[in-house]
Coordinates of C-alpha atoms in Angstrom, one line a residue:
X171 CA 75.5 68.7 105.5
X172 CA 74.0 71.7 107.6
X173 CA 70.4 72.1 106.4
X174 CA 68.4 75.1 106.7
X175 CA 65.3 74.7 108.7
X176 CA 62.6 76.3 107.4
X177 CA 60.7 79.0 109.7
X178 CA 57.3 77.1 111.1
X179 CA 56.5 81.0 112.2
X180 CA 56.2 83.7 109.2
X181 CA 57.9 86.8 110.6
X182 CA 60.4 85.2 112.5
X183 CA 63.6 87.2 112.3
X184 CA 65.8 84.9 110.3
X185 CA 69.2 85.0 107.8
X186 CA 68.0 85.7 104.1
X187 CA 69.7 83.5 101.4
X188 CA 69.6 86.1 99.0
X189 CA 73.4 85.9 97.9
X190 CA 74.2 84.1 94.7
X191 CA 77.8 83.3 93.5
X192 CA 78.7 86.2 92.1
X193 CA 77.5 88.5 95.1
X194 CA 80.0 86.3 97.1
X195 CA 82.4 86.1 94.8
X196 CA 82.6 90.4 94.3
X197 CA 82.4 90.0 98.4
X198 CA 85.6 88.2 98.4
X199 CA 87.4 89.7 95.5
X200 CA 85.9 93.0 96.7
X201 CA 87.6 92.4 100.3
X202 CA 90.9 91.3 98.4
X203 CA 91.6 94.7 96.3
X204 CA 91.6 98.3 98.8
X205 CA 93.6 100.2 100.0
X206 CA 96.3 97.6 99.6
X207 CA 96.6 97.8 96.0
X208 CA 97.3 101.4 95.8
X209 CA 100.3 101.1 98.6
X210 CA 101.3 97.6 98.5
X211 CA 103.5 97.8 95.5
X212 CA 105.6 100.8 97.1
X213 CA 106.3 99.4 100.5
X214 CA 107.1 95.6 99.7
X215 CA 109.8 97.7 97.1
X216 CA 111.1 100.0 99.6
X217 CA 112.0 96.3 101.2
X218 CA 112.7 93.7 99.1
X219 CA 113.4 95.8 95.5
X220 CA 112.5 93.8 92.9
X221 CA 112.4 90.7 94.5
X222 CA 109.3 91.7 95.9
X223 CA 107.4 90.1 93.0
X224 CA 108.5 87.2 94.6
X225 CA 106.9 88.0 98.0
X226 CA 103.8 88.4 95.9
X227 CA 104.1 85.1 94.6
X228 CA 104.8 83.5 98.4
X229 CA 101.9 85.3 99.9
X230 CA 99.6 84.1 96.9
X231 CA 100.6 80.6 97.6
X232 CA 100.3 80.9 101.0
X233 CA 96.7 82.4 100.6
X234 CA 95.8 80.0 98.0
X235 CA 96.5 77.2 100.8
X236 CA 94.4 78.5 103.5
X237 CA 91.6 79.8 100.5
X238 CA 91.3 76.3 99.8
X239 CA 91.2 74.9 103.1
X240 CA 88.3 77.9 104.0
X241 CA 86.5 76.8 100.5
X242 CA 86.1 72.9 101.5
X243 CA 85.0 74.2 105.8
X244 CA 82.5 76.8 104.0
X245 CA 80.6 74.7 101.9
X246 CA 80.5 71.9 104.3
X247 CA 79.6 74.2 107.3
X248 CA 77.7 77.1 105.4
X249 CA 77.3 79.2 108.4
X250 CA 77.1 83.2 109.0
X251 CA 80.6 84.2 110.8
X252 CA 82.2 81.1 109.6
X253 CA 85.5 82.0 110.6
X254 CA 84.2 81.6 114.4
X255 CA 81.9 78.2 114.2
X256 CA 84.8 76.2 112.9
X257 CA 87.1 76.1 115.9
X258 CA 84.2 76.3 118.1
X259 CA 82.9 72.6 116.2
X260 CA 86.1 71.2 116.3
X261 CA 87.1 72.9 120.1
X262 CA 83.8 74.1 121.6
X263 CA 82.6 77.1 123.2
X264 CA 86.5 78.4 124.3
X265 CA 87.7 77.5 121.1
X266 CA 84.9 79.0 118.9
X267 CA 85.8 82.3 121.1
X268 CA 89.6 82.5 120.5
X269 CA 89.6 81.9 117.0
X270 CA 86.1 84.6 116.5
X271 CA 88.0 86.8 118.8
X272 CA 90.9 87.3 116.9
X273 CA 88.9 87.3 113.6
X274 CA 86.9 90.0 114.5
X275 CA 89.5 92.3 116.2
X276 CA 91.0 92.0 112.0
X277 CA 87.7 92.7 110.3
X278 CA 86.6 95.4 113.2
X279 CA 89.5 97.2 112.6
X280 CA 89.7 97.2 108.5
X281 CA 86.6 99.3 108.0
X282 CA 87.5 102.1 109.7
X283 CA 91.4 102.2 108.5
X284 CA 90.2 101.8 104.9
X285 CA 88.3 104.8 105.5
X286 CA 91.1 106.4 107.2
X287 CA 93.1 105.2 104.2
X288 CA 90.6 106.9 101.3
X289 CA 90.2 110.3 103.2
X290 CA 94.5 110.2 103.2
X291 CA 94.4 109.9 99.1
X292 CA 91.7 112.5 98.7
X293 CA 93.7 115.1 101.0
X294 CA 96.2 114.9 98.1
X295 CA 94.2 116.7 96.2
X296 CA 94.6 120.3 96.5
X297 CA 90.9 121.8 96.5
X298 CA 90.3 119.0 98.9
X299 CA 93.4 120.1 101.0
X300 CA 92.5 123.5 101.1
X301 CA 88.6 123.4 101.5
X302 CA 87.8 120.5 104.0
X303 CA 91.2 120.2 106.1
X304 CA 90.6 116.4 106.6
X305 CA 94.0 115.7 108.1
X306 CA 96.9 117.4 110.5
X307 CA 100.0 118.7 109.4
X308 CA 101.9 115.5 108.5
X309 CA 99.2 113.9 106.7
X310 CA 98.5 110.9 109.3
X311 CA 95.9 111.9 112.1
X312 CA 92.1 112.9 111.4
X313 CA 91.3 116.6 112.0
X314 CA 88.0 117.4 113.6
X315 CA 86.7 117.8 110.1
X316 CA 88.3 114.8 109.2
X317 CA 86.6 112.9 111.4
X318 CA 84.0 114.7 110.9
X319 CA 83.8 113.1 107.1
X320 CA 85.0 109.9 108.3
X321 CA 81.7 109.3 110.9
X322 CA 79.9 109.9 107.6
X323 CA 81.3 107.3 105.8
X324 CA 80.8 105.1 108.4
X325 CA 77.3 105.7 109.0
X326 CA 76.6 105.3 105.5
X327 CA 78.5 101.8 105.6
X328 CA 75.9 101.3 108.8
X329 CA 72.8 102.1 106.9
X330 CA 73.7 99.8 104.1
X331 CA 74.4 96.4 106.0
X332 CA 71.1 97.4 108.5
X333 CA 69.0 97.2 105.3
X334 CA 70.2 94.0 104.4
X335 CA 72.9 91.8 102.7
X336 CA 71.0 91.5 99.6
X337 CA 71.6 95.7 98.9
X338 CA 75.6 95.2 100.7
X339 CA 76.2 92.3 97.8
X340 CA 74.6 94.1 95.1
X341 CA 76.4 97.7 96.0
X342 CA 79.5 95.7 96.5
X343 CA 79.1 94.2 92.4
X344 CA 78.7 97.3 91.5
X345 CA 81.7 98.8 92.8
X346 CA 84.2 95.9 92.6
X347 CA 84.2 96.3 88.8
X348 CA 85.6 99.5 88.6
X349 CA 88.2 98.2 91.6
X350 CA 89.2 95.7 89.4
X351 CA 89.1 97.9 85.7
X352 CA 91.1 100.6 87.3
X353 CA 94.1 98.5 88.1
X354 CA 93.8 96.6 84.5
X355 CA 93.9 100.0 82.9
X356 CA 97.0 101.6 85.0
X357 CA 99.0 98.3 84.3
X358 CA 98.4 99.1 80.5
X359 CA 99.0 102.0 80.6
X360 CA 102.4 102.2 82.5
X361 CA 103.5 99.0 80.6
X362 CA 102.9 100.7 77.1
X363 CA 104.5 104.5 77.9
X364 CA 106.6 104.1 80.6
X365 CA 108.9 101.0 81.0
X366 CA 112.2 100.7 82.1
X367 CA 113.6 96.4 81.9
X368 CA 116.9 97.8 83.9
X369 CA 114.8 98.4 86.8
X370 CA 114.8 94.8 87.4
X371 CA 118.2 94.8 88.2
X372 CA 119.0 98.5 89.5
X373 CA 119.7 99.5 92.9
X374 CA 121.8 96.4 94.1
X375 CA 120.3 93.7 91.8
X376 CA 117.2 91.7 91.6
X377 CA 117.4 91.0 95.2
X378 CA 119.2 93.6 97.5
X379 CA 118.0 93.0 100.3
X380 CA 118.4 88.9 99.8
X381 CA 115.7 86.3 101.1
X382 CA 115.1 88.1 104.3
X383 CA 113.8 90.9 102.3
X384 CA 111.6 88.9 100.5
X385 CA 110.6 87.7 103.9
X386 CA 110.1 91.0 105.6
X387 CA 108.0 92.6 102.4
X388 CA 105.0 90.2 103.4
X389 CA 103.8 92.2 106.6
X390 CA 104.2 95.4 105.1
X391 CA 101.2 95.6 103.1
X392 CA 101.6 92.1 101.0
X393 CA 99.6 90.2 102.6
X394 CA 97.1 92.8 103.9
X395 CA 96.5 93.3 100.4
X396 CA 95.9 89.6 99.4
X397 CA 93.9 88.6 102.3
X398 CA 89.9 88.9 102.5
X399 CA 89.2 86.0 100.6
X400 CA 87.0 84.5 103.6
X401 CA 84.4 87.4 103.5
X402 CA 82.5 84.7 101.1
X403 CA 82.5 82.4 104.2
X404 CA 81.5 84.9 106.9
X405 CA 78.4 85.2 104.2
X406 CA 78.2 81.2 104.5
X407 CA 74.5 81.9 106.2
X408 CA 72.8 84.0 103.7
X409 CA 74.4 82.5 100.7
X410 CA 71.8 81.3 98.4
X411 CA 73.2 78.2 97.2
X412 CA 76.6 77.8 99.9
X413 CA 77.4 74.0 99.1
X414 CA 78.0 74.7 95.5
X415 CA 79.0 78.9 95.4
X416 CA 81.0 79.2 98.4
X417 CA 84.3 77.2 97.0
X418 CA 83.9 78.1 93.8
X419 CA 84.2 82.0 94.8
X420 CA 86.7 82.0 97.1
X421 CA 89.0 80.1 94.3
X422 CA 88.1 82.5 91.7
X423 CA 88.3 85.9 93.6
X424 CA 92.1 84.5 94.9
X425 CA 92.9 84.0 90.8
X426 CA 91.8 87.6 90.0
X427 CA 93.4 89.0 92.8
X428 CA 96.8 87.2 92.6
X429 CA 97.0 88.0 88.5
X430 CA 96.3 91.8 89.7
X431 CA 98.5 92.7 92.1
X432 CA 101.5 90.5 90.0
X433 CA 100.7 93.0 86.8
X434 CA 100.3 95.8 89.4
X435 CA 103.9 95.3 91.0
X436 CA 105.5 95.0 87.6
X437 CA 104.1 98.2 86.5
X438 CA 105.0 99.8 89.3
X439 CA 109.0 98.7 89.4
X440 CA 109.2 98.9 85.4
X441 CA 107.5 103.0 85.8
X442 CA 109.8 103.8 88.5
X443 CA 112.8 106.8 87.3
X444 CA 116.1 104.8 87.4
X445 CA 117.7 108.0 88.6
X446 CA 115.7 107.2 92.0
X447 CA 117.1 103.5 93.1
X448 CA 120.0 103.9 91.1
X449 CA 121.7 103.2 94.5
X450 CA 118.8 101.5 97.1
X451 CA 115.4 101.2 97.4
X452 CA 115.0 103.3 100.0
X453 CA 112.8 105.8 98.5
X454 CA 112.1 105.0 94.8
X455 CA 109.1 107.5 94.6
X456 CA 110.3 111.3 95.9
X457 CA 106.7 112.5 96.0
X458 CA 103.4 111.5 96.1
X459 CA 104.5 108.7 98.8
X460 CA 100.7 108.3 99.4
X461 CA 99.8 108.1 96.1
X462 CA 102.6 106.6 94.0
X463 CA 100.8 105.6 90.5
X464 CA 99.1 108.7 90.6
X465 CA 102.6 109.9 90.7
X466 CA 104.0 107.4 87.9
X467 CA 100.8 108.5 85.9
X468 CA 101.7 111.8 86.1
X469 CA 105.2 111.3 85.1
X470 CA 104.1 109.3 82.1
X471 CA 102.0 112.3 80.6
X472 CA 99.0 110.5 81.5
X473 CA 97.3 113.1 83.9
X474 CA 94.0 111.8 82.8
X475 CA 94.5 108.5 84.6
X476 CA 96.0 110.4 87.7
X477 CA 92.3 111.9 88.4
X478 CA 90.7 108.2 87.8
X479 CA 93.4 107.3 90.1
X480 CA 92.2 109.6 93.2
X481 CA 89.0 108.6 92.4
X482 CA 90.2 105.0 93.1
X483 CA 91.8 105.5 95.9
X484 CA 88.6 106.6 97.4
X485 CA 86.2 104.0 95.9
X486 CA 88.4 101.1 96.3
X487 CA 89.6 101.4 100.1
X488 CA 85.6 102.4 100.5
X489 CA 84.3 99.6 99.5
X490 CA 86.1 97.2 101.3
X491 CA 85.5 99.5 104.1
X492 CA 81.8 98.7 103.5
X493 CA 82.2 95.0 103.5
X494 CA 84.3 94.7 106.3
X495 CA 81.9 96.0 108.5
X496 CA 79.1 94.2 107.6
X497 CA 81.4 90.6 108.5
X498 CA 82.4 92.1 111.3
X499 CA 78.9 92.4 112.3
X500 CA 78.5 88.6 111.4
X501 CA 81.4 87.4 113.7
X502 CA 79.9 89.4 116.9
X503 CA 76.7 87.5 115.7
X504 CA 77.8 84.6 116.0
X505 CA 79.8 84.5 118.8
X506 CA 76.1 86.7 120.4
X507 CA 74.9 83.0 119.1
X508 CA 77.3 80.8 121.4
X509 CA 76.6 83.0 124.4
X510 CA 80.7 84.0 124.4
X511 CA 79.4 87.5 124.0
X512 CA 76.4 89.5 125.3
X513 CA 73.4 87.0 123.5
X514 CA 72.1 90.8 122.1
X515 CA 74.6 90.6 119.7
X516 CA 73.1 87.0 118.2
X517 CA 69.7 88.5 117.7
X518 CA 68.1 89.5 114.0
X519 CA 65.8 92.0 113.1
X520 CA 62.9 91.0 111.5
X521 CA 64.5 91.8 107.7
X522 CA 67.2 88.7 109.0
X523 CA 69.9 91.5 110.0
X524 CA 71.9 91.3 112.6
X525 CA 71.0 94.7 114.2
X526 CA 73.5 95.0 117.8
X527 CA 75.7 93.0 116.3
X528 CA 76.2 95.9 113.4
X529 CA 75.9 98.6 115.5
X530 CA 78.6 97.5 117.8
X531 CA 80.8 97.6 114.6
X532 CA 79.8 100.8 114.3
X533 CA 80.5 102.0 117.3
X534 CA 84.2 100.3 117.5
X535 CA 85.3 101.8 114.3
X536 CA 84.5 105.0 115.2
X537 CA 86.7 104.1 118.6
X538 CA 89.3 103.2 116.0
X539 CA 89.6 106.7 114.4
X540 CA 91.5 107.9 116.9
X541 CA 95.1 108.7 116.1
X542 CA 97.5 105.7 115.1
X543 CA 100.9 105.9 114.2
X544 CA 100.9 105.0 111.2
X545 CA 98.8 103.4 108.6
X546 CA 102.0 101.1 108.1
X547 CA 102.0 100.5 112.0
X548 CA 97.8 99.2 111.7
X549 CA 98.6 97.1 108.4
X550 CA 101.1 94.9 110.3
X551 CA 98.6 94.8 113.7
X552 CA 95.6 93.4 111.1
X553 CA 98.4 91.3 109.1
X554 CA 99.2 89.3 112.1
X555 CA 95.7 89.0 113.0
X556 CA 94.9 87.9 110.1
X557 CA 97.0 85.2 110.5
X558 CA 96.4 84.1 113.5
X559 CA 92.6 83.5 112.6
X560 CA 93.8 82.1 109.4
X561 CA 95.7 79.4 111.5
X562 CA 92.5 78.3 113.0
X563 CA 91.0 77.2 110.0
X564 CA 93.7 74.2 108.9
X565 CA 93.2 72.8 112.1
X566 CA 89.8 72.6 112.9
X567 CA 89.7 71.0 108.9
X568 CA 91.7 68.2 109.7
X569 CA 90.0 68.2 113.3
X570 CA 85.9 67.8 111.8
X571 CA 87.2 65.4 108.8
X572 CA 87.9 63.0 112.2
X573 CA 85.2 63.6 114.5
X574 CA 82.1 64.3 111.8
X575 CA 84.0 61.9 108.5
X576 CA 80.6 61.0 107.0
X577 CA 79.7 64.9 106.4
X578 CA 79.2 65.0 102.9
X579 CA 81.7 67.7 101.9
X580 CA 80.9 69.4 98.3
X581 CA 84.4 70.6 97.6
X582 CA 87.4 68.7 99.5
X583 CA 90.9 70.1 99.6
X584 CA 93.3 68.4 97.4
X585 CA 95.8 66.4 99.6
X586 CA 94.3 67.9 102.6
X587 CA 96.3 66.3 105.0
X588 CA 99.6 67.9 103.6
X589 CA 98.2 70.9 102.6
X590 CA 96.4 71.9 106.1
X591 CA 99.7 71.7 108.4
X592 CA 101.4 73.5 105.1
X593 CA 98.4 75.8 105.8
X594 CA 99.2 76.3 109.4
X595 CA 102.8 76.4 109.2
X596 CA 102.5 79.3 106.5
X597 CA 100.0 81.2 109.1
X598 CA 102.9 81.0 111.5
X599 CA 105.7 82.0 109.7
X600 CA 103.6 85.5 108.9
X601 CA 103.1 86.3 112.4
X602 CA 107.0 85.5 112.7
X603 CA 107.7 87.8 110.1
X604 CA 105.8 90.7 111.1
X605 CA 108.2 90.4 114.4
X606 CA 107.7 90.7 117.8
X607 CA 106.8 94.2 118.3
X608 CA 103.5 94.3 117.1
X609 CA 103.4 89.9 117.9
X610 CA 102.9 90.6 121.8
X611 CA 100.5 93.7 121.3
X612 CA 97.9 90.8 119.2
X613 CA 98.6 88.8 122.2
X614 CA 97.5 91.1 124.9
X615 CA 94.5 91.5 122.9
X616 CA 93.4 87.9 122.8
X617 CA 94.0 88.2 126.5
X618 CA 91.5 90.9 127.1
X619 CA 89.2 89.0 124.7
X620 CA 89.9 86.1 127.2
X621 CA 88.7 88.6 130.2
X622 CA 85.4 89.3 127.9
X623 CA 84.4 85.6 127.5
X624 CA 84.9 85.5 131.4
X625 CA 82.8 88.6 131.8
X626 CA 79.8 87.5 129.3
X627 CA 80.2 83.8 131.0
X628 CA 79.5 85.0 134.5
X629 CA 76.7 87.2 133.8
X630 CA 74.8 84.8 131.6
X631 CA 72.1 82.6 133.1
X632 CA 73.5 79.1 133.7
X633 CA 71.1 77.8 131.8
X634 CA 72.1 79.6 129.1
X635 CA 75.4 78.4 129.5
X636 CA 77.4 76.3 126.9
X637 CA 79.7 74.1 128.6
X638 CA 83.6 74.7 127.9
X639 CA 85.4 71.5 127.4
X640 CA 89.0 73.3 128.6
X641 CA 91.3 70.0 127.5
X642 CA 90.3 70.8 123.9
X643 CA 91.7 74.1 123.9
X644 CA 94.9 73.6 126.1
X645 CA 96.9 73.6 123.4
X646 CA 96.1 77.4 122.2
X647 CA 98.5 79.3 124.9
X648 CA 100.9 77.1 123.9
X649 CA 101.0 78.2 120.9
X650 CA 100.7 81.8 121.5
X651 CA 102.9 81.9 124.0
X652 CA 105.5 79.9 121.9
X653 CA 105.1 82.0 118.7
X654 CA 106.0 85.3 121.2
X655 CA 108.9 83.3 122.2
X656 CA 110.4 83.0 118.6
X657 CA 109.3 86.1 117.6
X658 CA 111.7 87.5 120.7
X659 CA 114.6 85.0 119.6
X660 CA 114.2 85.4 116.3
X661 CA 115.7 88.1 113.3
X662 CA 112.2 90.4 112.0
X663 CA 110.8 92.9 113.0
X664 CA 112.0 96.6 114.0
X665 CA 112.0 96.3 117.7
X666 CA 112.8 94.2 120.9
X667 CA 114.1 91.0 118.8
X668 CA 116.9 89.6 119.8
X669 CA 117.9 88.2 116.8
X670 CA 119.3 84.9 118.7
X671 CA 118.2 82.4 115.6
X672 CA 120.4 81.9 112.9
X673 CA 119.2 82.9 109.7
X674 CA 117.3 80.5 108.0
X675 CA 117.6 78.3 111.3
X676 CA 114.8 80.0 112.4
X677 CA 112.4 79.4 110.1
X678 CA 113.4 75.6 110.8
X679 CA 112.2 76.6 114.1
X680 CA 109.2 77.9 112.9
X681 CA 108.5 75.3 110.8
X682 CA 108.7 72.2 113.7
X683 CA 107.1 74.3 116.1
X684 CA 104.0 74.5 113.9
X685 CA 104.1 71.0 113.3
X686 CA 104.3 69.5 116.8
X687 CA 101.4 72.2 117.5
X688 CA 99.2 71.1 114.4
X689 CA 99.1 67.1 115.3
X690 CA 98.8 67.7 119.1
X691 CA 95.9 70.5 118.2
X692 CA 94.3 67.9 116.3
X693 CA 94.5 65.0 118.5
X694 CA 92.5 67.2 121.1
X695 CA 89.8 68.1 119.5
X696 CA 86.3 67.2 120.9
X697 CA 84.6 63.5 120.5
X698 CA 82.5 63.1 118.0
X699 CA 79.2 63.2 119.7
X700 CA 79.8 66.7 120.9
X701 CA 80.7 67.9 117.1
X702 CA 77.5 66.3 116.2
X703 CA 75.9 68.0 119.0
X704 CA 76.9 71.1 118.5
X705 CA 76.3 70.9 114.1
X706 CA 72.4 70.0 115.2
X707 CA 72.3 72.5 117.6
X708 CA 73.4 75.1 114.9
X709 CA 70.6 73.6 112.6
X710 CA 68.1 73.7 115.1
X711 CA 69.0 77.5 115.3
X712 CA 69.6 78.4 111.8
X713 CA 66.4 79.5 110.5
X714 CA 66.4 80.3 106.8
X715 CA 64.0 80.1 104.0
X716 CA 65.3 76.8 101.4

């Protein structure tokens, strides 16, 4: 396994392993429950009706797929950034980039939305409405004030991961047990005052808008509400005890999280007024659209929980807010580390924080405040994302159980070799889903990432160099470029698709493509010397106290 090497020089700026399992384990679960709870429910409803408990059941065995294969690549590789040093073991330097790239563009972009997404509940309260004019007419852009309030929030998010990761876990605890009472206690109290069985069936049956529905609901806020499981592998590096802890978080915060938002979506179609989707789904809340259990509450006579419920909707999209910065910070680390971005970035302070690399975070969210148009709109961007660096992870599993098989590997995936291209195939049918409108815009961005590794790479010292084995990555334009393709051909999405596919016959498509991607993928992957290589050049590097 990867060892830490323990510093010959006291004060040399080094990772702390400070983080036991529970700190990752509230980092995961933490990451999994923000905004998404509070709007999830409502907009995979508005699509799907009541068979959107069965996109929540998809998506959670989906995530469970790729949480497992993460949990068996964390605790064998226990790395800071994880996410990034996979593909760039199994790939090298190129590969490494592409899949950190795309990783942090999701987790760079989460912060500041989920701050974006708290000051949008609190404006639906009127004193705050009235007093501090956070947001425009319309209730989607930041006022000057607004972002005023936002800057603060994200400086305080700042100061928290420069003091350390020790103080982020522990603050993180802290706040990820009311995230996960506050849901418990709506769910019981909706269930036992306000509960309608006929909703189940109302508005054209259990499934009105058929499988495609069900389909569609998943980049609409279902899966941005499940993911963030990984955060406990992005902490791989500081993780006290990361052979043993690592798995056994990720698999328990996916549990909680999964059981949540199941009770949550039940509550929330039993509490609706059958008078409202007596016809469609189309708009089964007529107020409080930004705050819909507030609105159930309310409607229940339970007032009391309404209040708790703003107070949620700031803590809880907050929080995650604060996490996602600090492992954004870690995957500009480590891709600072490989030299694929400005080697600044891979430097630590003398606390074992990594200073630019958190700053830059910083600086990007703020970037990110500017207007948007929609929070719906930035949930499907990160969604695909997502995906895409989920995809990464499947491969590069089967890819290092090849080239480095005597690894000792404290958790291994069950049936690993059928559940990793399941993994990868599920990845790719959620950047199909999410259609091709927002499909090309990730892609454009992995192509300026792309011009950024060139950039970094030409004015680094040759020396410094790592060398880029090209073969090993051929296959990853391929891909992109063929999941665009489908995406154009194919039936989701609200703009530019041509809907060629037949219905169901393109997720066939989906599904081979995937496949004939996933073995050729693996069969390039670097010899083994160079994974060895590159695993004791990481160990060389990773200084940390035993």
């Amino acid at each position: 396994m990867v060892k830490p090497v323990q510093s010959t020089e006291p004060g040399t700026p080094h990772l702390h392993r400070s983080v036991g399992f529970y700190g990752l384990m509230f980092v995961s679960l933490g990451s999994i429950i923000g905004s998404g709870w509070l709007l999830g429910a409502l907009k995979a409803a508005k699509v799907a009706g009541p068979a959107s408990l069965l996109s929540w059941v998809l998506t959670a065995v989906i995530m469970a797929t790729l949480a497992l294969v993460h949990a068996e690549l964390g605790a064998a590789y226990p790395m800071a950034g994880g996410t990034a040093r996979f593909p760039a073991l199994a790939y090298g330097v190129l590969g490494g980039f592409a899949g950190g790239w795309v990783a942090w563009l999701q987790a760079v972009a989460l912060a500041p939305v989920e701050v974006e997404a708290s000051l949008q509940y609190l404006d639906n309260i009127t004193w705050v409405k009235q007093h501090l004019n956070l947001l425009h007419t319309g209730g989607e852009t930041l006022t000057a004030s607004g972002f005023a309030w936002a800057s603060l929030l994200m400086l305080v998010f700042t100061v928290i991961n420069l003091v350390g990761v020790k103080l982020l876990s522990e603050s993180n605890s802290a706040t990820v047990i009311w995230k996960v009472a506050v849901p418990v206690l709506t769910v019981v109290v909706l269930l036992s005052l306000r509960f309608h069985p006929g909703n189940f069936t109302a508005g054209g049956g259990f499934a009105p808008s058929g499988a495609h529905g069900v389909f569609a609901a998943l980049p609409v806020g279902v899966v941005f509400a499940l993911q963030g499981f990984e955060q406990a592998v992005q902490l791989g590096g500081e993780s006290r005890n990361p052979q043993k802890d690592i798995s056994r978080a990720i698999i328990t915060a996916m549990v909680i999280g999964t059981i949540v938002y199941l009770l949550l979506e039940i509550a929330f179609i039993g509490s609706l007024d059958p008078a409202s989707i007596a016809k469609n789904w189309d708009n089964p809340i007529t107020q409080g659209s930004f705050g819909p259990y507030a609105t159930l509450a309310t409607l229940a006579g339970a007032g009391w929980l309404a209040y708790i419920l703003y107070a949620d909707a700031f803590v809880s999209p907050a929080g995650t807010g604060l996490l996602y910065l600090g492992t954004s910070s870690r995957l500009s680390y480590a891709m600072g580390k490989e030299r694929v971005l400005p080697k600044q970035l891979g430097k630590l302070s003398v606390r074992g924080v990594p200073v630019w690399a958190i700053l830059l975070s910083f600086v990007v969210g703020e970037i990110m405040f500017l207007p948007f148009p929609s929070w719906q709109d930035l949930v499907e961007v990160i969604t695909s994302a997502t995906a895409l660096m989920y995809a990464f992870a499947p491969v590069s599993m089967i890819a290092l159980r090849k080239r480095d098989p005597e690894r000792t590997r404290p958790y291994r995936a069950p049936a690993g070799h059928v559940l990793a291209p399941a993994g990868f195939v599920a990845a790719n049918l959620i950047i199909y889903w999410t259609g091709f409108e927002i499909t090309w815009k990730i892609m454009i961005a992995i192509v300026v990432g792309f011009v950024l590794f060139l950039i970094a790479r030409a004015t680094t010292k040759p020396a410094d160099r790592l060398p880029v084995d090209w073969k090993a990555v051929t296959w990853v334009p391929v891909w992109l470029g063929g999941m665009v393709l489908i995406a154009w051909l194919g039936r989701y999405g609200d703009g530019g698709e041509l809907k060629a596919l037949p219905e169901w016959w393109d997720l066939v498509v989906v599904i081979v493509f995937s496949l004939v991607v996933f073995y050729w993928a693996v069969s390039l992957a670097v010899s083994t010397d160079k994974v060895r290589a590159a695993i004791e050049r990481e160990t060389e590097e990773l200084v940390a106290h035993g």
